[in-house]
Amino acid sequence: DTAVSQTPKYLVTQMGNDKSIKCEQNLGHDTMYWYKQDSKKFLKIMFSYNNKELIINETVPNRFSPKSPDKAHLNLHINSLELGDSAVYFCASSRERPGNTIYFGEGSWLTVV
Amino acid sequence: GQQLNQSPQSMFIQEGEDVSMNCTSSSIFNTWLWYKQDPGEGPVLLIALYKAGELTSNGRLTAQFGITRKDSFLNISASIPSDVGIYFCAGQEAAGNKLTFGGGTRVLVKP
């Protein structure tokens, strides 16, 4: 069973479209994250949620809106997609206490054309 | 934002060789983590370090948390072909769970 699962794995879409990436974790963790990995493989945090509440928002454009319906799910909705949004988006989760291991999903490859 | 300097950026390995990589930061971290990413996959945790000076092994992997809390290294002994991939260091601050990643070390097989 996959601990952190995200869908879709691959997404190709046109500029200007709105798309969502879904994430679910079955580890019982309280904290979930979205990370972005660019073409140079650099990983950077976008958002962090703890028990459905936004904790970290790393200066991400307003076009990106995370939504956490419950603590096992953290979805990422992107409006008006731009070419520069093409990247791999990783969902992750951990227990609440700082220092706890963060587990990553397999990634969603977004290509905007 | 804050970044970790990870080196080398890439390296070629020959089976049986030992390899080393390290990360340095201008800031102190409470936790250092080492992840490996295979093509088409997400990062997978290799080793977690929680105390300054800590030396931890996981099979052929050994990692250390620097005394100053601003650096860490990872050694792979007797490398094998499946060690190929991208290795990331990550530092975690005392407050919150935010991970700051290094730029990655690409381990490739010598032609």
Coordinates of C-alpha atoms in Angstrom, one line a residue:
Chain A
D1 CA 0.0 0.0 0.0
T2 CA 1.3 3.4 -1.0
A3 CA 1.8 5.7 2.0
V4 CA 1.5 9.0 0.2
S5 CA -0.3 8.8 -3.1
Q6 CA -0.9 11.6 -5.5
T7 CA -2.8 11.7 -8.8
P8 CA -2.4 12.2 -11.6
K9 CA 1.2 11.1 -12.1
Y10 CA 1.4 12.9 -15.5
L11 CA -0.5 15.9 -16.6
V12 CA -0.1 17.8 -19.9
T13 CA -2.3 20.9 -20.3
Q14 CA -2.6 24.1 -22.2
M15 CA -1.7 27.6 -20.8
G16 CA -4.6 29.3 -19.2
N17 CA -6.3 26.1 -18.0
D18 CA -7.1 25.3 -14.4
K19 CA -6.0 21.9 -13.0
S20 CA -5.9 20.0 -9.7
I21 CA -3.5 17.5 -8.2
K22 CA -4.9 15.3 -5.4
C23 CA -2.9 13.8 -2.5
E24 CA -3.8 11.3 0.2
Q25 CA -1.7 9.8 3.0
N26 CA -2.7 6.7 5.0
L27 CA 0.1 7.1 7.6
G28 CA -2.1 8.9 10.2
H29 CA 0.1 12.0 9.9
D30 CA -1.0 15.4 11.0
T31 CA 1.0 17.5 8.7
M32 CA 1.0 17.5 4.9
Y33 CA 3.1 19.5 2.3
W34 CA 3.4 20.4 -1.3
Y35 CA 6.9 20.7 -2.7
K36 CA 7.9 21.8 -6.2
Q37 CA 10.9 20.4 -8.1
D38 CA 12.1 22.5 -11.1
S39 CA 13.9 21.3 -14.2
K40 CA 17.3 21.6 -12.4
K41 CA 15.9 19.2 -9.7
F42 CA 15.9 21.8 -7.0
L43 CA 13.2 21.0 -4.4
K44 CA 11.4 23.8 -2.6
I45 CA 8.5 23.8 -0.2
M46 CA 5.3 25.5 -1.3
F47 CA 2.8 24.9 1.4
S48 CA 2.4 23.1 4.7
Y49 CA -0.8 22.2 6.4
N50 CA -1.3 20.9 10.0
N51 CA -4.7 19.4 10.8
K52 CA -6.2 21.1 7.9
E53 CA -4.8 24.5 8.8
L54 CA -2.3 26.4 6.6
I55 CA 1.1 26.7 8.4
I56 CA 3.6 27.6 5.7
N57 CA 3.0 29.5 2.5
E58 CA 6.3 30.2 0.8
T59 CA 5.5 33.2 -1.4
V60 CA 3.6 31.1 -3.9
P61 CA 1.5 32.9 -6.5
N62 CA -2.2 33.2 -5.7
R63 CA -3.0 31.1 -8.6
F64 CA -2.0 28.1 -6.4
S65 CA -4.6 27.2 -3.8
P66 CA -4.2 24.2 -1.6
K67 CA -7.2 22.7 0.0
S68 CA -7.3 20.2 2.9
P69 CA -10.7 18.6 3.3
D70 CA -9.4 16.5 6.2
K71 CA -5.9 15.8 7.6
A72 CA -5.4 12.8 5.3
H73 CA -5.9 14.8 2.1
L74 CA -4.2 17.9 0.7
N75 CA -5.1 18.9 -2.9
L76 CA -3.4 21.5 -5.0
H77 CA -5.5 23.6 -7.4
I78 CA -3.7 25.8 -10.0
N79 CA -5.6 28.5 -11.9
S80 CA -4.6 30.1 -15.2
L81 CA -1.6 27.8 -15.7
E82 CA 1.6 29.3 -17.1
L83 CA 4.5 27.8 -19.0
G84 CA 6.7 28.4 -15.9
D85 CA 4.4 26.1 -13.8
S86 CA 5.8 23.1 -15.6
A87 CA 7.6 21.1 -12.9
V88 CA 7.2 18.0 -10.7
Y89 CA 5.0 18.6 -7.7
F90 CA 5.5 16.4 -4.7
C91 CA 3.1 15.8 -1.9
A92 CA 4.5 14.8 1.5
S93 CA 3.4 14.1 5.0
S94 CA 4.9 13.8 8.6
R95 CA 3.8 13.7 12.2
E96 CA 3.3 17.1 13.7
R97 CA 6.4 17.3 16.0
P98 CA 9.4 19.0 14.5
G99 CA 12.1 16.6 13.5
N100 CA 9.7 13.9 12.4
T101 CA 10.5 12.2 9.2
I102 CA 8.8 13.6 6.1
Y103 CA 7.6 11.0 3.6
F104 CA 7.2 11.9 -0.1
G105 CA 4.7 10.8 -2.7
E106 CA 5.9 9.7 -6.2
G107 CA 5.3 13.1 -7.8
S108 CA 3.0 14.6 -10.4
W109 CA 4.7 15.7 -13.6
L110 CA 3.0 18.8 -14.9
T111 CA 3.7 20.1 -18.4
V112 CA 2.1 23.3 -19.6
V113 CA 2.1 23.8 -23.3
Chain B
G1 CA 15.2 32.0 0.8
Q2 CA 17.6 29.8 2.7
Q3 CA 19.6 27.3 0.7
L4 CA 22.0 24.5 1.4
N5 CA 25.2 24.2 -0.5
Q6 CA 25.6 20.6 -1.6
S7 CA 28.7 19.2 -3.3
P8 CA 29.7 17.8 -5.6
Q9 CA 26.9 18.5 -8.0
S10 CA 27.6 15.3 -9.8
M11 CA 30.0 12.4 -9.7
F12 CA 30.9 9.3 -11.6
I13 CA 31.3 6.0 -9.7
Q14 CA 32.9 2.8 -10.6
E15 CA 31.5 -0.3 -8.9
G16 CA 33.3 -0.9 -5.6
E17 CA 34.4 2.7 -5.1
D18 CA 33.6 4.7 -2.0
V19 CA 31.9 8.0 -2.6
S20 CA 31.3 11.1 -0.4
M21 CA 29.1 14.1 -0.6
N22 CA 28.5 17.0 1.8
C23 CA 26.2 19.9 2.6
T24 CA 26.9 23.2 4.3
S25 CA 24.7 25.9 5.5
S26 CA 25.0 29.4 6.9
S27 CA 22.3 28.5 9.4
I28 CA 22.0 26.0 12.2
F29 CA 19.7 23.1 11.7
N30 CA 18.2 20.8 14.4
T31 CA 17.9 17.8 12.1
W32 CA 19.8 16.7 9.0
L33 CA 18.3 14.3 6.5
W34 CA 19.6 12.5 3.5
Y35 CA 17.3 11.4 0.7
K36 CA 17.7 9.5 -2.6
Q37 CA 15.6 10.1 -5.6
D38 CA 15.5 7.6 -8.5
P39 CA 14.2 8.6 -11.9
G40 CA 10.4 9.0 -12.0
E41 CA 10.1 8.6 -8.2
G42 CA 9.9 10.8 -5.1
P43 CA 12.7 11.3 -2.6
V44 CA 13.1 8.4 -0.2
L45 CA 14.7 8.9 3.2
L46 CA 18.1 7.2 3.7
I47 CA 19.3 8.5 7.0
A48 CA 18.1 11.0 9.6
L49 CA 20.4 12.7 12.1
Y50 CA 19.1 14.4 15.2
K51 CA 22.1 15.4 17.3
A52 CA 25.3 17.4 16.6
G53 CA 28.2 15.0 16.2
E54 CA 25.9 12.0 15.5
L55 CA 27.3 9.4 13.2
T56 CA 24.7 7.0 11.8
S57 CA 25.0 4.1 9.4
N58 CA 22.4 2.4 7.2
G59 CA 24.0 -0.6 5.5
R60 CA 26.7 0.8 3.2
L61 CA 25.6 4.4 4.0
T62 CA 27.1 6.5 6.7
A63 CA 26.2 10.0 7.5
Q64 CA 27.3 12.5 10.1
F65 CA 25.7 15.6 11.7
G66 CA 28.4 18.3 12.0
I67 CA 29.5 19.6 15.4
T68 CA 28.6 23.1 14.4
R69 CA 25.1 22.0 13.2
K70 CA 25.8 23.7 9.9
D71 CA 27.0 20.8 7.9
S72 CA 26.6 17.1 7.2
F73 CA 28.2 14.5 5.0
L74 CA 27.1 11.2 3.5
N75 CA 29.4 8.3 2.5
I76 CA 28.6 5.4 0.4
S77 CA 31.0 2.5 0.6
A78 CA 31.7 -0.2 -2.0
S79 CA 29.2 1.4 -4.5
I80 CA 27.0 -0.8 -6.7
P81 CA 25.2 0.1 -9.9
S82 CA 21.9 0.7 -8.1
D83 CA 23.5 3.5 -6.1
V84 CA 23.0 5.7 -9.2
G85 CA 20.5 8.5 -8.6
I86 CA 20.2 11.9 -7.1
Y87 CA 21.1 12.3 -3.4
F88 CA 19.7 15.3 -1.5
C89 CA 20.6 16.6 1.9
A90 CA 17.9 18.5 3.8
G91 CA 18.0 20.5 7.0
Q92 CA 15.1 21.0 9.4
E93 CA 14.8 24.0 11.7
A94 CA 13.8 23.8 15.3
A95 CA 10.5 25.4 14.8
G96 CA 8.1 23.8 12.4
N97 CA 8.7 20.9 10.0
K98 CA 9.9 22.8 7.0
L99 CA 12.7 21.1 5.1
T100 CA 15.3 23.1 3.2
F101 CA 17.0 21.0 0.5
G102 CA 20.4 21.1 -1.0
G103 CA 20.8 21.2 -4.8
G104 CA 21.4 17.5 -5.1
T105 CA 24.4 15.3 -6.0
R106 CA 23.9 13.3 -9.2
V107 CA 25.6 9.9 -8.9
L108 CA 26.3 8.4 -12.3
V109 CA 28.1 5.3 -13.5
K110 CA 31.5 5.7 -15.1
P111 CA 31.3 4.9 -18.8

